[in-house]
Amino acid sequence: MSDEHEDGYRGPATLTVDGRDVPVTVVLDARHEPHDGRLHWFGRLTLEPGVEPALVGALTAASSRLELSTGGGRADARIGDRDPWGRFRVTGVGRLPYAVEEPSLDD
């Protein structure tokens, strides 16, 4: 599960929680929001097995500083709800935590 696709990114990433790196797997996408003129990215992340239970609690603590990074970028992140499959919602605004190809302007 380590491939980029045209609508976003799917693969390995690192979630930094208060300075501690946690390996995760993510599925991410992004959309330009016309209401505020900013790029909003979002998706789900799965923690790798063996993550300390105390660190799981820090993911959703309002005081935690979170950053998501891939081989193609890094960005501040916010963690939301946990779904029935154990995946966490992850969101951010502005810079993407993954690389995107420049669009072709030759049409």
Coordinates of N, CA and C in Angstrom, one line a residue:
M1 N 0.8 -1.2 0.0 CA 0.0 0.0 0.0 C 0.9 1.2 0.0
S2 N 1.8 1.4 -0.9 CA 2.7 2.5 -1.0 C 2.7 3.1 -2.4
D3 N 1.7 3.8 -2.7 CA 1.6 4.4 -4.0 C 0.9 5.7 -4.0
E4 N 1.4 6.6 -4.8 CA 0.7 7.9 -5.0 C -0.4 7.7 -6.1
H5 N -1.5 8.4 -5.9 CA -2.5 8.3 -7.0 C -2.9 9.7 -7.4
E6 N -3.5 9.9 -8.5 CA -3.7 11.2 -9.0 C -4.6 12.1 -8.1
D7 N -5.4 11.6 -7.2 CA -6.2 12.4 -6.4 C -5.7 12.7 -5.0
G8 N -4.5 12.3 -4.7 CA -4.0 12.5 -3.4 C -2.8 11.6 -3.1
Y9 N -2.7 11.1 -1.9 CA -1.6 10.2 -1.5 C -2.1 9.1 -0.6
R10 N -1.5 7.9 -0.9 CA -1.8 6.7 -0.1 C -0.5 6.0 0.2
G11 N -0.2 5.8 1.4 CA 1.0 5.1 1.7 C 1.6 5.4 3.1
P12 N 2.9 5.2 3.3 CA 3.5 5.4 4.6 C 3.7 6.8 4.9
A13 N 3.6 7.2 6.2 CA 3.9 8.6 6.7 C 4.4 8.5 8.1
T14 N 4.7 9.7 8.6 CA 5.2 9.8 10.0 C 4.3 10.9 10.6
L15 N 3.7 10.5 11.8 CA 3.0 11.5 12.5 C 3.9 11.9 13.7
T16 N 4.2 13.1 13.8 CA 5.0 13.6 15.0 C 4.1 14.2 16.0
V17 N 4.1 13.6 17.2 CA 3.2 14.0 18.3 C 4.1 14.5 19.4
D18 N 4.0 15.8 19.6 CA 4.8 16.5 20.7 C 6.3 16.1 20.6
G19 N 6.8 16.0 19.4 CA 8.2 15.7 19.1 C 8.6 14.2 19.0
R20 N 7.6 13.3 19.2 CA 7.8 11.9 19.1 C 7.3 11.4 17.7
D21 N 8.1 10.7 17.0 CA 7.6 10.2 15.7 C 6.9 8.8 15.8
V22 N 5.8 8.8 15.1 CA 4.9 7.6 15.1 C 4.7 7.1 13.7
P23 N 5.1 5.9 13.3 CA 4.8 5.5 11.9 C 3.3 5.2 11.7
V24 N 2.8 5.7 10.6 CA 1.4 5.5 10.3 C 1.3 5.2 8.8
T25 N 0.1 4.8 8.4 CA -0.3 4.6 7.0 C -1.4 5.5 6.8
V26 N -1.4 6.3 5.7 CA -2.4 7.3 5.4 C -3.1 7.1 4.1
V27 N -4.3 7.7 4.0 CA -5.0 7.9 2.7 C -5.4 9.4 2.8
L28 N -4.9 10.2 1.9 CA -5.1 11.6 1.9 C -5.6 12.2 0.6
D29 N -6.3 13.3 0.7 CA -6.8 14.0 -0.5 C -6.8 15.5 -0.1
A30 N -7.1 16.3 -1.1 CA -7.1 17.8 -0.8 C -8.1 18.4 -1.8
R31 N -8.7 19.5 -1.3 CA -9.6 20.3 -2.1 C -9.4 21.8 -1.8
H32 N -9.5 22.6 -2.9 CA -9.5 24.1 -2.7 C -10.8 24.5 -2.2
E33 N -10.9 25.2 -1.1 CA -12.2 25.7 -0.5 C -12.5 27.1 -1.0
P34 N -13.5 27.3 -1.8 CA -13.7 28.7 -2.4 C -14.2 29.6 -1.3
H35 N -14.8 29.1 -0.2 CA -15.3 30.1 0.8 C -14.2 30.8 1.6
D36 N -13.0 30.2 1.7 CA -11.9 30.8 2.4 C -10.7 31.0 1.5
G37 N -10.7 30.4 0.3 CA -9.6 30.6 -0.6 C -8.4 29.8 -0.3
R38 N -8.5 28.8 0.6 CA -7.4 28.0 1.1 C -7.5 26.6 0.7
L39 N -6.4 25.9 0.7 CA -6.3 24.5 0.4 C -6.5 23.7 1.7
H40 N -7.5 22.8 1.7 CA -7.8 21.9 2.8 C -7.5 20.5 2.5
W41 N -6.7 19.8 3.3 CA -6.4 18.4 3.0 C -7.0 17.6 4.2
F42 N -7.2 16.3 3.9 CA -7.9 15.5 4.8 C -7.7 14.0 4.5
G43 N -8.1 13.2 5.4 CA -8.0 11.7 5.2 C -8.1 10.9 6.5
R44 N -7.6 9.7 6.4 CA -7.6 8.8 7.5 C -6.2 8.3 7.7
L45 N -5.8 8.0 9.0 CA -4.5 7.4 9.2 C -4.7 6.2 10.1
T46 N -3.9 5.2 9.9 CA -3.9 4.0 10.7 C -2.5 3.9 11.4
L47 N -2.5 3.7 12.7 CA -1.3 3.6 13.5 C -0.7 2.2 13.2
E48 N 0.6 2.2 13.2 CA 1.3 0.9 13.0 C 1.1 0.1 14.4
P49 N 1.1 -1.2 14.3 CA 1.0 -2.0 15.6 C 2.1 -1.7 16.6
G50 N 1.8 -1.7 17.9 CA 2.8 -1.5 18.9 C 2.9 -0.1 19.4
V51 N 2.0 0.8 19.0 CA 2.1 2.2 19.5 C 1.6 2.2 20.9
E52 N 2.3 2.9 21.8 CA 2.0 3.0 23.2 C 0.6 3.6 23.4
P53 N -0.2 3.0 24.3 CA -1.5 3.5 24.6 C -1.5 4.9 25.0
A54 N -0.5 5.4 25.8 CA -0.5 6.8 26.2 C -0.3 7.7 25.1
L55 N 0.4 7.3 24.0 CA 0.6 8.1 22.9 C -0.7 8.2 22.1
V56 N -1.5 7.2 22.1 CA -2.8 7.2 21.4 C -3.7 8.3 22.0
G57 N -3.7 8.5 23.4 CA -4.4 9.5 24.0 C -3.9 10.9 23.7
A58 N -2.6 11.0 23.4 CA -2.0 12.3 23.1 C -2.4 12.8 21.7
L59 N -2.8 11.8 20.8 CA -3.3 12.2 19.5 C -4.4 13.1 19.5
T60 N -5.4 12.9 20.4 CA -6.6 13.7 20.4 C -6.6 14.8 21.5
A61 N -5.5 15.0 22.2 CA -5.4 16.0 23.2 C -5.3 17.4 22.5
A62 N -6.1 18.3 23.0 CA -6.1 19.7 22.4 C -4.7 20.3 22.5
S63 N -3.9 20.0 23.5 CA -2.6 20.6 23.7 C -1.5 20.0 22.9
S64 N -1.7 18.9 22.2 CA -0.7 18.2 21.5 C -0.3 19.0 20.2
R65 N 0.9 19.0 19.8 CA 1.4 19.6 18.6 C 1.6 18.4 17.6
L66 N 0.9 18.4 16.5 CA 1.0 17.3 15.5 C 1.5 17.8 14.2
E67 N 2.3 17.0 13.6 CA 2.8 17.2 12.2 C 2.8 15.9 11.5
L68 N 2.3 16.0 10.2 CA 2.3 14.8 9.4 C 3.3 15.0 8.3
S69 N 4.1 13.9 8.0 CA 5.1 14.0 6.9 C 5.1 12.8 6.1
T70 N 5.4 13.0 4.8 CA 5.7 11.9 3.9 C 7.0 12.2 3.2
G71 N 7.4 11.3 2.3 CA 8.6 11.6 1.5 C 8.5 12.9 0.7
G72 N 7.3 13.4 0.5 CA 7.1 14.5 -0.4 C 6.7 15.8 0.3
G73 N 6.6 15.8 1.7 CA 6.3 17.1 2.4 C 5.9 16.8 3.8
R74 N 5.7 18.0 4.5 CA 5.2 17.9 5.9 C 4.3 19.1 6.1
A75 N 3.4 18.9 7.1 CA 2.4 19.9 7.4 C 1.9 19.7 8.8
D76 N 1.4 20.8 9.4 CA 0.7 20.7 10.7 C -0.6 20.0 10.5
A77 N -1.0 19.2 11.5 CA -2.2 18.4 11.3 C -3.0 18.5 12.6
R78 N -4.3 18.1 12.4 CA -5.3 18.0 13.5 C -5.9 16.6 13.4
I79 N -6.1 16.0 14.5 CA -6.7 14.6 14.6 C -8.1 14.8 15.1
G80 N -9.0 14.0 14.4 CA -10.4 14.1 14.8 C -10.9 12.7 15.3
D81 N -12.1 12.4 14.9 CA -12.7 11.2 15.4 C -12.0 9.9 15.0
R82 N -12.3 8.8 15.7 CA -11.8 7.5 15.4 C -12.9 6.7 14.9
D83 N -12.7 6.0 13.7 CA -13.8 5.3 13.1 C -13.9 3.9 13.7
P84 N -14.9 3.1 13.3 CA -15.1 1.7 13.9 C -13.9 0.8 13.5
W85 N -13.1 1.1 12.5 CA -12.0 0.3 12.1 C -10.7 0.7 12.8
G86 N -10.8 1.7 13.7 CA -9.6 2.2 14.4 C -8.8 3.2 13.7
R87 N -9.2 3.7 12.6 CA -8.5 4.8 11.8 C -8.9 6.1 12.4
F88 N -8.0 7.1 12.4 CA -8.2 8.4 12.9 C -8.4 9.4 11.7
R89 N -9.3 10.3 11.8 CA -9.5 11.4 10.8 C -8.3 12.4 11.0
V90 N -7.7 12.8 9.9 CA -6.6 13.8 10.0 C -6.9 14.9 9.0
T91 N -6.7 16.1 9.4 CA -7.0 17.3 8.5 C -5.9 18.3 8.7
G92 N -5.8 19.2 7.7 CA -4.9 20.3 7.8 C -5.4 21.4 6.7
V93 N -4.8 22.5 6.9 CA -5.1 23.6 5.9 C -3.8 24.2 5.5
G94 N -3.7 24.5 4.2 CA -2.5 25.1 3.6 C -1.6 24.1 3.0
R95 N -0.3 24.2 3.4 CA 0.7 23.3 2.8 C 0.3 21.8 2.9
L96 N 0.5 21.0 1.8 CA 0.2 19.6 1.8 C 1.3 18.8 2.5
P97 N 1.0 17.7 3.1 CA 2.1 16.8 3.6 C 2.6 15.8 2.6
Y98 N 2.2 16.0 1.3 CA 2.7 15.1 0.3 C 2.9 15.9 -1.0
A99 N 3.7 15.4 -1.9 CA 4.0 16.1 -3.2 C 2.9 15.9 -4.2
V100 N 2.7 16.9 -5.0 CA 1.8 16.8 -6.1 C 2.5 17.3 -7.4
E101 N 2.1 16.7 -8.5 CA 2.7 17.1 -9.8 C 2.2 18.4 -10.2
E102 N 3.0 19.2 -10.9 CA 2.6 20.4 -11.4 C 1.7 20.1 -12.6
P103 N 0.5 20.9 -12.7 CA -0.4 20.6 -13.8 C 0.2 21.1 -15.1
S104 N -0.1 20.4 -16.2 CA 0.3 20.9 -17.5 C -0.5 22.0 -18.0
L105 N 0.1 23.1 -18.4 CA -0.6 24.3 -18.9 C -0.7 24.3 -20.4
D106 N -0.2 23.3 -21.0 CA -0.2 23.2 -22.5 C -1.4 22.5 -23.0
D107 N -2.5 23.2 -23.1 CA -3.8 22.6 -23.7 C -4.2 23.3 -25.0

